[in-house]
XYZ file of C-alpha atoms in Angstrom:
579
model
C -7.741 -53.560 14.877
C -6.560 -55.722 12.195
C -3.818 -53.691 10.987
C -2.133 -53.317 14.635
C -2.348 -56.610 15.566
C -0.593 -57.386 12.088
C 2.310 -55.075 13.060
C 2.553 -56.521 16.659
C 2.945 -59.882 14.946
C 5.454 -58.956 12.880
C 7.298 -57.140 15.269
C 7.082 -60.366 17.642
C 8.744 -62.251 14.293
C 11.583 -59.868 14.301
C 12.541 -59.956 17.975
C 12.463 -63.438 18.379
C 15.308 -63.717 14.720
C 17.596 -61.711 17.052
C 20.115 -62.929 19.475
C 18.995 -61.753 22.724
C 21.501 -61.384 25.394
C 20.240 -62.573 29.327
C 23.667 -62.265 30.991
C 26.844 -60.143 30.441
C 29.257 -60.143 33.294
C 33.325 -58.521 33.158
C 33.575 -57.892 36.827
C 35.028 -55.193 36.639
C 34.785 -52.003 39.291
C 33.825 -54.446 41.837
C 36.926 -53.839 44.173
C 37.093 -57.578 45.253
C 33.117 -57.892 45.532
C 31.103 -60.058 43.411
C 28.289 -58.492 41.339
C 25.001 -57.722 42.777
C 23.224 -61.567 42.735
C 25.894 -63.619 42.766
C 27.558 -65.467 45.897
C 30.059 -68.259 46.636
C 29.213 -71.694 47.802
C 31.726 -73.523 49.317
C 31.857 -76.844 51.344
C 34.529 -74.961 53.541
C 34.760 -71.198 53.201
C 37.071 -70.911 55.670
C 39.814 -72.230 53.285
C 38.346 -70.749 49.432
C 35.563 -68.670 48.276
C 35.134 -67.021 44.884
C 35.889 -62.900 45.002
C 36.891 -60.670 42.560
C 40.504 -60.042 41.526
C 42.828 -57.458 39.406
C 46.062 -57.343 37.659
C 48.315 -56.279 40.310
C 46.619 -58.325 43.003
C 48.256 -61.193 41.662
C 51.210 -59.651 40.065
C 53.303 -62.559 42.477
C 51.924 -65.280 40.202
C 52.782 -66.198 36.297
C 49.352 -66.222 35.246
C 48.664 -64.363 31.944
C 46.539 -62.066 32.751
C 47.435 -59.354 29.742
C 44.243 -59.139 28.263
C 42.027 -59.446 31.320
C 42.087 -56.106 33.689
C 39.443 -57.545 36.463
C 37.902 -61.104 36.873
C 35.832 -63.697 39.254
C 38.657 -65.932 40.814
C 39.166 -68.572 43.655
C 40.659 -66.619 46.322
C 44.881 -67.598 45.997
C 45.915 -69.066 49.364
C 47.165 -72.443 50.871
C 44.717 -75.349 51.599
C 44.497 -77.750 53.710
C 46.663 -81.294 52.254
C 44.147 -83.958 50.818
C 41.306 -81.858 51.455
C 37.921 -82.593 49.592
C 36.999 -78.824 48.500
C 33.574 -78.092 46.615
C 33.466 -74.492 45.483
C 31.041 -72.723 43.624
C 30.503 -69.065 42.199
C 26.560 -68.647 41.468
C 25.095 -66.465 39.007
C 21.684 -64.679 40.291
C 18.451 -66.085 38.543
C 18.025 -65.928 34.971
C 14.616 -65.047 33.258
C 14.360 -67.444 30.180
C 11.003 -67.111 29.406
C 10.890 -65.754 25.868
C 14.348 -67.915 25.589
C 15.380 -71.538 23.728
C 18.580 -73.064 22.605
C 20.284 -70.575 24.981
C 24.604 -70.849 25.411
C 26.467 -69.827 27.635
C 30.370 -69.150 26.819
C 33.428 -67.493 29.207
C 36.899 -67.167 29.485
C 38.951 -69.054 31.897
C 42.236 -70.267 33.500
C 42.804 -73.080 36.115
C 45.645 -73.769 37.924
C 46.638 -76.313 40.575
C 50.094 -75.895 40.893
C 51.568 -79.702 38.965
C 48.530 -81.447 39.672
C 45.733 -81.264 37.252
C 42.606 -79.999 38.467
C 38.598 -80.230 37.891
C 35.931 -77.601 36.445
C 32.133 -78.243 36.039
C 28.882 -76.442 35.038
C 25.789 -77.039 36.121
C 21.957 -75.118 36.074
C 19.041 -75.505 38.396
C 15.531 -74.269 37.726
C 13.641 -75.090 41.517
C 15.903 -72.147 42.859
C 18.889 -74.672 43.757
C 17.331 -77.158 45.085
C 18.559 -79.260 42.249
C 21.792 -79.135 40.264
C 21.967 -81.158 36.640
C 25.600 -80.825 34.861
C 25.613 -79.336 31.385
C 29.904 -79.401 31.316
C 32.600 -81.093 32.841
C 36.213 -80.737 32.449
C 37.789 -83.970 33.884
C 41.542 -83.586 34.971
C 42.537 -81.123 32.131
C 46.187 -79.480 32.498
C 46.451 -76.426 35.130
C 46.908 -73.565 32.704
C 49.263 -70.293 32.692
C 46.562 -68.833 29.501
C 43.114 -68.206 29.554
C 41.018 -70.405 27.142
C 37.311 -69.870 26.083
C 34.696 -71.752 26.186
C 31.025 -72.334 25.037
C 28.486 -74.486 25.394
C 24.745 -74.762 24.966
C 22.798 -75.283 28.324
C 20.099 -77.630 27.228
C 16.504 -77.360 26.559
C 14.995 -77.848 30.039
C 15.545 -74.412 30.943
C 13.694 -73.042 27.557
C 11.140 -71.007 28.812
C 11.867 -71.358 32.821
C 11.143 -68.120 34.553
C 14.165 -69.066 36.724
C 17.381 -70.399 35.499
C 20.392 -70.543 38.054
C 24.268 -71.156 37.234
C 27.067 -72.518 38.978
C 30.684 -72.674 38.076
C 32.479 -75.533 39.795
C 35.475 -76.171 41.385
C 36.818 -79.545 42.910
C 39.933 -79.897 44.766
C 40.641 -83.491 45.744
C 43.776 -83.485 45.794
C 47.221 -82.600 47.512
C 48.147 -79.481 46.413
C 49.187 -76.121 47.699
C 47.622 -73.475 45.521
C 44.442 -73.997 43.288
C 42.686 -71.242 41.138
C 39.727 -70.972 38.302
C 39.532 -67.505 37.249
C 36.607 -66.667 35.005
C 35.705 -63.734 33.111
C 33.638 -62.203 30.161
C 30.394 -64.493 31.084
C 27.684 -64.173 28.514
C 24.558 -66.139 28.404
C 22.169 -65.625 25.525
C 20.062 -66.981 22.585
C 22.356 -67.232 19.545
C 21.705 -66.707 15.816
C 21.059 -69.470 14.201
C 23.848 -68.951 11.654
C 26.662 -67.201 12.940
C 30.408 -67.440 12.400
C 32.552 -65.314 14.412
C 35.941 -63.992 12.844
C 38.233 -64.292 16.646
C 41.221 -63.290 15.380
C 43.518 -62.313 12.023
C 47.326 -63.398 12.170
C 50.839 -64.539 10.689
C 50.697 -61.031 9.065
C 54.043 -59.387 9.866
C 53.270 -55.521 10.287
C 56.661 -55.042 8.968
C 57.444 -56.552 5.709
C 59.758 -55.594 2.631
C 58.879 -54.426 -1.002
C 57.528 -57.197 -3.144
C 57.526 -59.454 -0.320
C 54.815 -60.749 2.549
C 53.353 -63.244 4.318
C 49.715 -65.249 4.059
C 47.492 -64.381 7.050
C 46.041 -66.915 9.334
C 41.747 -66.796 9.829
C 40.626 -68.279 13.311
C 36.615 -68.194 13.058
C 34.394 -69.696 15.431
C 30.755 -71.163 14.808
C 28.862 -69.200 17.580
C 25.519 -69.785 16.256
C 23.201 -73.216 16.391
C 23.661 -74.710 12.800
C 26.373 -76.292 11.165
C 28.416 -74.488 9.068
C 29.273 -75.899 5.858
C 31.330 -73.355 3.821
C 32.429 -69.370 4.283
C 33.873 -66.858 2.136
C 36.378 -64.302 3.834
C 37.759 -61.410 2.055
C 40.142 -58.643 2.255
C 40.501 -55.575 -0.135
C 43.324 -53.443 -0.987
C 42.459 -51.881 -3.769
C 41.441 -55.160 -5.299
C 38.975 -57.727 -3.497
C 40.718 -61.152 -2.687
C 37.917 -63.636 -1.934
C 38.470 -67.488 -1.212
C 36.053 -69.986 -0.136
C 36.544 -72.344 2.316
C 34.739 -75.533 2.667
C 34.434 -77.363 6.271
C 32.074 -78.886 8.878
C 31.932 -76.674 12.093
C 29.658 -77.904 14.767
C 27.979 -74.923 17.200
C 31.179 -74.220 19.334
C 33.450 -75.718 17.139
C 36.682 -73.014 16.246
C 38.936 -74.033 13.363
C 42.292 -72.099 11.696
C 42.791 -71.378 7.748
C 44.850 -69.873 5.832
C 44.150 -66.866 3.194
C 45.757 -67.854 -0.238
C 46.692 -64.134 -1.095
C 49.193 -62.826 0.673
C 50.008 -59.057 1.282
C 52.008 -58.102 -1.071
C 53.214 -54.462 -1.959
C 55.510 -53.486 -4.880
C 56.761 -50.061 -3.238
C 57.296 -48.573 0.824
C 53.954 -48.134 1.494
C 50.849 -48.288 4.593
C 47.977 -49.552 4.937
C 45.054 -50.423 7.231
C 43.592 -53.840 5.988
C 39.738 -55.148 6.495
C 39.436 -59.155 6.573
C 35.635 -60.152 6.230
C 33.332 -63.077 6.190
C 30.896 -61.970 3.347
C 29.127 -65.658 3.413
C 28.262 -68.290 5.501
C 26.763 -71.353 3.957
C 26.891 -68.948 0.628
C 24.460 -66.559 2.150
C 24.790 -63.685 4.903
C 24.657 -65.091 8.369
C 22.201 -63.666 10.983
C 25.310 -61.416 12.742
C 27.491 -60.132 10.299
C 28.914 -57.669 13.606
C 31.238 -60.302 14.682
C 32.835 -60.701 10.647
C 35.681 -58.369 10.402
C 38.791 -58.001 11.687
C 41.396 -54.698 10.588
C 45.009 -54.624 10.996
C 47.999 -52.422 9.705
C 50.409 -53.587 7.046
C 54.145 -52.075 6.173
C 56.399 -52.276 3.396
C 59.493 -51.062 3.958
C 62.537 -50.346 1.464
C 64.600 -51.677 3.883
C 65.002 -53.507 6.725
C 67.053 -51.610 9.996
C 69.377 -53.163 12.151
C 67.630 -54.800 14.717
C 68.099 -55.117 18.730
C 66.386 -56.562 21.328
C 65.426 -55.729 24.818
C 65.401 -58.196 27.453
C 63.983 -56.478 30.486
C 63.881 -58.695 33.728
C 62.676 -58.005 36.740
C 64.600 -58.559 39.742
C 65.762 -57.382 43.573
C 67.931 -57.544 46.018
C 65.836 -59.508 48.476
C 64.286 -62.159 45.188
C 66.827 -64.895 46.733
C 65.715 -66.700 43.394
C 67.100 -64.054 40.935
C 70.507 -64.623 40.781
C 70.701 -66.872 38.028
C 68.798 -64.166 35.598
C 71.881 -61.902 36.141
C 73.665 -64.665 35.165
C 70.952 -65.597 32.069
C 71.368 -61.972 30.599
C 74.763 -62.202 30.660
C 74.869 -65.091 28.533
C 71.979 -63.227 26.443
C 74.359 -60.584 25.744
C 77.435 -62.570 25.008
C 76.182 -64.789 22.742
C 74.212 -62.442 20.689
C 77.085 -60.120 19.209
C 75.293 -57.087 20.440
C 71.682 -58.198 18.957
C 70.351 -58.098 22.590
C 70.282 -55.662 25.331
C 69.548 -56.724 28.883
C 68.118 -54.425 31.245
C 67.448 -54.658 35.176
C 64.534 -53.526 36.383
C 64.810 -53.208 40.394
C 61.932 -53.273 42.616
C 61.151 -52.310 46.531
C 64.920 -51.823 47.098
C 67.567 -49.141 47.044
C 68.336 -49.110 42.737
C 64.661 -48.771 42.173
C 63.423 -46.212 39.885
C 59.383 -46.486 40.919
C 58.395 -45.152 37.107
C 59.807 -48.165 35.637
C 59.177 -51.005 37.662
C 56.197 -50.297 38.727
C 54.717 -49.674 34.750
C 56.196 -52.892 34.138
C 53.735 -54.574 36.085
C 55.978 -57.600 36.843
C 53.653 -60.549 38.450
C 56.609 -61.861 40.445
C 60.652 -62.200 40.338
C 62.197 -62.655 38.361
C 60.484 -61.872 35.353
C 61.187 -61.198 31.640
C 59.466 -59.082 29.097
C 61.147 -59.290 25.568
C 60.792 -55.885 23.746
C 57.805 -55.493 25.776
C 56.311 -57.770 23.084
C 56.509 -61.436 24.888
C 55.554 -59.959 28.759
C 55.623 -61.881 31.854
C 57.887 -64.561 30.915
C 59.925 -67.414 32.793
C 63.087 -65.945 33.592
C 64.512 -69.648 32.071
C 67.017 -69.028 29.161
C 65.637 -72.811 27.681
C 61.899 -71.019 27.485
C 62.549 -67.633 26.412
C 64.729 -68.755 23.371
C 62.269 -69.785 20.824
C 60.449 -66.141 21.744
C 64.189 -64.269 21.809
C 65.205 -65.486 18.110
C 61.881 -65.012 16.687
C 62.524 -61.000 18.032
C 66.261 -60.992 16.611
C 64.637 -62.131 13.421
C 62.034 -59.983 13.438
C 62.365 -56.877 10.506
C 62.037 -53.587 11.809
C 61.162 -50.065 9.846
C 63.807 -48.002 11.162
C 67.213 -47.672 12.577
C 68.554 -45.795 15.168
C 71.620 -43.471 15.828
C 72.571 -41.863 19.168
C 75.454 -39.655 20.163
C 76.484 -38.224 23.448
C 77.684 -34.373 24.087
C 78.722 -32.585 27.077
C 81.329 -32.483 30.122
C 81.007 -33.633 33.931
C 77.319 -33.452 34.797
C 76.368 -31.775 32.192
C 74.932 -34.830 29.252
C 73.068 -34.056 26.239
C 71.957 -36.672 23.587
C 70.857 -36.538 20.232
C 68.803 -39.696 18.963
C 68.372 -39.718 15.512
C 65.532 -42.292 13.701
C 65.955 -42.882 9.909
C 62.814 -44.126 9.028
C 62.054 -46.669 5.791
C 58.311 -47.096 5.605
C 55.506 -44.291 5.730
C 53.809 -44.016 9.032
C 50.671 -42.121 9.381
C 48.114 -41.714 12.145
C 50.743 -43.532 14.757
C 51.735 -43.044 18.069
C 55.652 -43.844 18.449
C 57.526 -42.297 20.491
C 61.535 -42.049 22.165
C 62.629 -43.069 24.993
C 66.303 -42.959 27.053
C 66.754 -45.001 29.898
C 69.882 -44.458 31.609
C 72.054 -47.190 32.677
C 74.621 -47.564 35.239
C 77.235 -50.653 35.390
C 79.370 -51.728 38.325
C 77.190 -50.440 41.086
C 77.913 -50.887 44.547
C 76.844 -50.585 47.374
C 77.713 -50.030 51.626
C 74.688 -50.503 53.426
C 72.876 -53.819 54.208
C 69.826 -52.862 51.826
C 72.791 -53.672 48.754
C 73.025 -57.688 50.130
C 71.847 -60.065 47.514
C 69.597 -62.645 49.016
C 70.904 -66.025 47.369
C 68.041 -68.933 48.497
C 67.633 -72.176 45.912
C 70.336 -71.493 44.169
C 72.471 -74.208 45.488
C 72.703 -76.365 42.465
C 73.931 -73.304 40.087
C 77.725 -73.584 39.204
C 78.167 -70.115 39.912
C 76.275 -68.647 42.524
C 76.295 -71.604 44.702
C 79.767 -70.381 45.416
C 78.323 -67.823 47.378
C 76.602 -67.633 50.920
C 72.924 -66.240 51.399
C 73.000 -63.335 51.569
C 75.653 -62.213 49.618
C 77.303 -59.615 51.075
C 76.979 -55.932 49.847
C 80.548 -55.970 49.488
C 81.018 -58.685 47.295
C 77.961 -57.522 45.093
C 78.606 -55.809 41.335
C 75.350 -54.460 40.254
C 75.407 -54.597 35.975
C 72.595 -52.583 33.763
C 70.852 -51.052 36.234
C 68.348 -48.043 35.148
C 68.930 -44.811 36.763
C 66.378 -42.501 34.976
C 64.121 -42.674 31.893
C 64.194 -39.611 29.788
C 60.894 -39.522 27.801
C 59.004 -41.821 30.504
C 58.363 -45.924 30.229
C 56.168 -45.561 26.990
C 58.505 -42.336 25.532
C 57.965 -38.618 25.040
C 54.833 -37.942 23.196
C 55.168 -36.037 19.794
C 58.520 -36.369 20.229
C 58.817 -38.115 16.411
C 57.065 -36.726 13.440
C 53.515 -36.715 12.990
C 53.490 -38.051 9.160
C 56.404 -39.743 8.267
C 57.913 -41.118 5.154
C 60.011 -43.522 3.513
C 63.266 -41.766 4.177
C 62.565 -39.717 6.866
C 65.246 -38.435 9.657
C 63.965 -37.145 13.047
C 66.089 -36.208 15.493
C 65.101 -36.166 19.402
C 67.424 -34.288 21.773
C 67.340 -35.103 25.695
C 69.277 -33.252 28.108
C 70.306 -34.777 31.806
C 72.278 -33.858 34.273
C 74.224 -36.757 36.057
C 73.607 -36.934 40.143
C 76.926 -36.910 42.044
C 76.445 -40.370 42.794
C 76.156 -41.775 39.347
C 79.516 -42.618 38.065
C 79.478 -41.326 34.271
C 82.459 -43.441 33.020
C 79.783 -46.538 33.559
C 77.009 -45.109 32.397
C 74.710 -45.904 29.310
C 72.871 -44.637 27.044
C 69.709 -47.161 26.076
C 67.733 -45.608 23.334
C 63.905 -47.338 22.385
C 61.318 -46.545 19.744
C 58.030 -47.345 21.372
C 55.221 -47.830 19.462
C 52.520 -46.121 22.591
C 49.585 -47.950 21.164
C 50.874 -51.376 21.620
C 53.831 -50.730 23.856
C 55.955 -52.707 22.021
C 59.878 -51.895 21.631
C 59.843 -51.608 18.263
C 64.252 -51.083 17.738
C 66.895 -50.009 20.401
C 70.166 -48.571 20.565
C 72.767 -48.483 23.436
C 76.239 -46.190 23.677
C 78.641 -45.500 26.357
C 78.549 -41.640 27.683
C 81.869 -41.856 29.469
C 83.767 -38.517 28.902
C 86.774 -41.283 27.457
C 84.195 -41.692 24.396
C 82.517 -38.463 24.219
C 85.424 -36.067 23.944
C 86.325 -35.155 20.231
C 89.841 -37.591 19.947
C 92.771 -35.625 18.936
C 93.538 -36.140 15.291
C 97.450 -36.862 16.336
C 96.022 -39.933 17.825
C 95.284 -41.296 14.355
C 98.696 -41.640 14.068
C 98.620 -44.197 16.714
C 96.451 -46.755 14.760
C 97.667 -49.390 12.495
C 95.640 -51.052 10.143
C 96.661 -53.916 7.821
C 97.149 -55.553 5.206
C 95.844 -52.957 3.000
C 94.209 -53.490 0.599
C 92.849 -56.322 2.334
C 89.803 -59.238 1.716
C 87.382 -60.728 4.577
C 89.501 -59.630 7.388
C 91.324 -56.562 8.941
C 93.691 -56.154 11.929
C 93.652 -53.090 13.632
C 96.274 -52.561 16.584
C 96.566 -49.464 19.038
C 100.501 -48.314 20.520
C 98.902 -47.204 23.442
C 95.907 -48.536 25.588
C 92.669 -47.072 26.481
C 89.121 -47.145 25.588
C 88.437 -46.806 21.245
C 85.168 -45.596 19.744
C 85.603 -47.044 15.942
C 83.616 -46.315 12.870
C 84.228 -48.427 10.115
């Protein structure tokens, strides 16, 4: 008898060391239900209750929702001006009997149009009958990014066979569209020492021989004692440790950087592991939550980089008229480092395959290389995000050239490669474009609302006419499909490596070759992400093999020459030159 109840007491002293976890919500597969046990309160649910929400349910609205597939949210609509609006989404009962120094943490975003807006937390334990507030977040800024949170939720409801939650909303003010989305809810009893690794960055995955970047740690203290110290390392052959000294309450994140950078003396890959070995120089309670791996390049050579700038627009979006003119000005000013692209939707130039996998929330919209997603269509806010992609090195360049008469098109995309790849998923891709596209009927009219303070288009009436409309970069077809052909690159792949990729297309009677284009995009499938880009003409005036007589018809000069060269034609036309 002895003996068993010495193993039931020890077993007892091991379950209570562990972090146990009472709640665990991602509403998802709810279909716009909440979870079995929860409800919405509301002091008016005529105007707002909390539901369940997806992606493409508010893909009108320029939330970020990249990361988060299906969440708890206000429901999106209109209310009432000055109206006093209580809302509440209620967790079911909690059993916290075996339970102390519980926390509860979540990810949320909050909106309320320009006005700032009100969230609060609170816990009852008499079944509702009475509310005490464990967090309040007075007048913060409405948000377009989820943020996390975490907080304890106090000691009176340590050991209560009944614990309750309520997330809060307050609208007092007047305002036309308030939100609180909230997602990944976890209540539980922590570790007592337990640092969390979030997230590893400021490593480039592309970087050149003998040359790299330090890599930013963002840990979190998501345990109930301080933490003092940690040591974090990373092994490539040879263990890098640091230790880094600090004061991090329960809750409390904070960002360091690693004093070794990744550095790799030939073209090479490799799949790094950052860990936190110590915490307060000894293991923590969770070492789960301590590593982080990403993949590092170095690459003999950097290719020729160029950037997509896909935006989102229709014919109807009476507010996208100033993106044509936007990617214009992209294109011009960029010497042929960007490449703007058009994506219709819901009208006749749409090609369903591509707009509707780029998920736009709402028009008009830009993703850059598919890297930056659901963007401001504002050349002043994408610019930071656009240089830091034309800066950006790249492990491969691109080739493409264009075959074939009348209907009949064939292309041959060749990749030179200058890193080894291994174990990847990137793939090609053609998207056809066509330029100068008109059209007859009334679907072709350009609605043209706001717009009455641009220099250019407030020239023009609303609607614009179809007649006065010239379409520019408009996709016709994607060869290879919006995340590319699979397999259609080499499985292993090193520094040096050529692949060519051959698409064949024949051109519908009512595309108009001469202003076609040929958009060419390696796609790493994995991430998405363009990774380079390449864009010809396939007019027959370029494709046909040029006489060799027409040399003759070319003067160059001075030669030899320095810095400069002038190159003049006796007789006009359109020039493919390869210099």
């Amino acid at each position: 008898m002895k003996t068993i109840l010495l193993v039931l007491v020890n077993c007892c002293l091991v379950f209570s060391a562990q972090a146990q976890v009472i709640l665990s919500e991602d509403f998802e597969g709810l279909n716009g239900s909440l979870p079995e046990g929860w409800s919405s309160m509301s002091s008016d649910p005529n105007q707002m209750i909390f539901t369940t929400s997806n992606r493409k349910d508010l893909n009108w609205y320029h939330y970020d929702l990249t990361n988060y597939s299906e969440f708890a949210s206000t429901n999106i609509k209109p209310i009432s001006k000055f109206s006093n609006l209580d809302l509440y989404l209620v967790s079911p009962p909690l059993d916290f009997t075996n339970i102390s120094g519980a926390i509860l943490s979540y990810d949320y975003l909050k909106d309320g149009g320009n006005i700032l807006v009100d969230h609060e937390i609170e816990f009852s334990i008499d079944e509702g009958l009475t509310w005490n507030n464990i967090y309040y977040d007075e007048l913060s800024s409405p948000q377009s990014k989820w943020a996390k949170n975490a907080i304890l939720i106090g000691e009176e409801t340590d050991g209560q066979t009944s614990v309750i939650l309520r997330f809060g909303f307050q609208n007092t003010y007047p305002i036309d569209i308030s939100v609180l989305f909230l997602d990944n809810i976890v209540v539980k009893q922590p570790y007592e020492l337990d640092l969390k690794l979030d997230n590893v960055t400021s490593i480039d995955r592309w970087s050149l021989v003998d040359q790299g970047k330090k890599m930013k740690l963002e840990v979190e203290n998501v345990g109930t004692s301080f933490v003092e110290s940690f040591e974090a390392c990373w092994d490539d052959g040879e263990v890098h440790c640091q230790t880094f000294s600090t004061v991090l309450e329960p809750g409390e994140s904070w960002i360091v950087f690693h004093e070794q950078g990744v550095i790799y003396s030939e073209p090479s890959a490799a799949s790094i592991t950052v860990t936190i070995t110590k915490v307060n120089e000894v293991v923590d309670d969770n070492p789960q939550d301590n590593s982080k791996t990403f993949l590092c390049n170095s690459m003999s050579k950097s290719g020729t980089k160029a950037t997509i700038v896909e935006v989102g627009t229709a014919t109807w979006c009476g507010i996208c008229p100033p993106a044509i003119t936007m990617l214009d000005e992209m294109e011009a000013d960029s010497d042929g480092a960007v490449i703007g692209v058009s994506i219709h939707q819901d009208d006749p130039m749409d090609v369903p395959i591509y707009s509707q996998d780029s998920e736009y929330r709402y028009f008009p919209q830009v993703h850059i290389d598919r890297f930056y997603k659901h963007a401001i269509a504002e050349s002043n806010y994408l610019e930071p995000y656009l240089e830091e992609r034309k800066k950006s090195l790249v492990p491969l360049d691109i080739e493409v050239s264009a075959t074939g008469e009348g209907a009949d098109l064939s292309l041959l995309v060749q990749t030179s490669f200058y890193t080894p790849l291994a174990n990847h998923d990137f793939r090609v891709s053609v998207i056809m474009l066509e330029n100068k596209v008109q059209g007859t009927t009334s679907d072709y009219d350009q609605s043209n609302d706001r717009n009455i303070f641009h220099p250019f288009w407030s020239l023009f009436p609303d609607p614009i006419p179809a007649s006065q409309m010239v379409y520019e970069r408009v996709p016709r077809v994607i060869l290879g499909g919006y995340l590319g052909e699979p397999s259609s690159l080499p499985e292993f792949i090193e520094d040096g490596t050529i692949s060519s990729t051959t698409f064949n297309f024949e051109i519908p009677e009512d595309f108009n070759r001469d202003n076609m284009e040929a958009l060419a995009l390696i796609i790493d499938a994995t991430s998405g992400e363009v990774i380079n880009a390449k864009k010809i003409s396939v007019s027959e005036n370029l494709v046909n093999p040029v006489n060799e007589s027409a040399v003759q018809l070319i003067e160059l000069y001075p030669n030899p020459c320095k810095d400069f060269v002038n190159i003049t034609f006796e007789e006009s036309g359109k020039y493919r030159i390869r210099i």
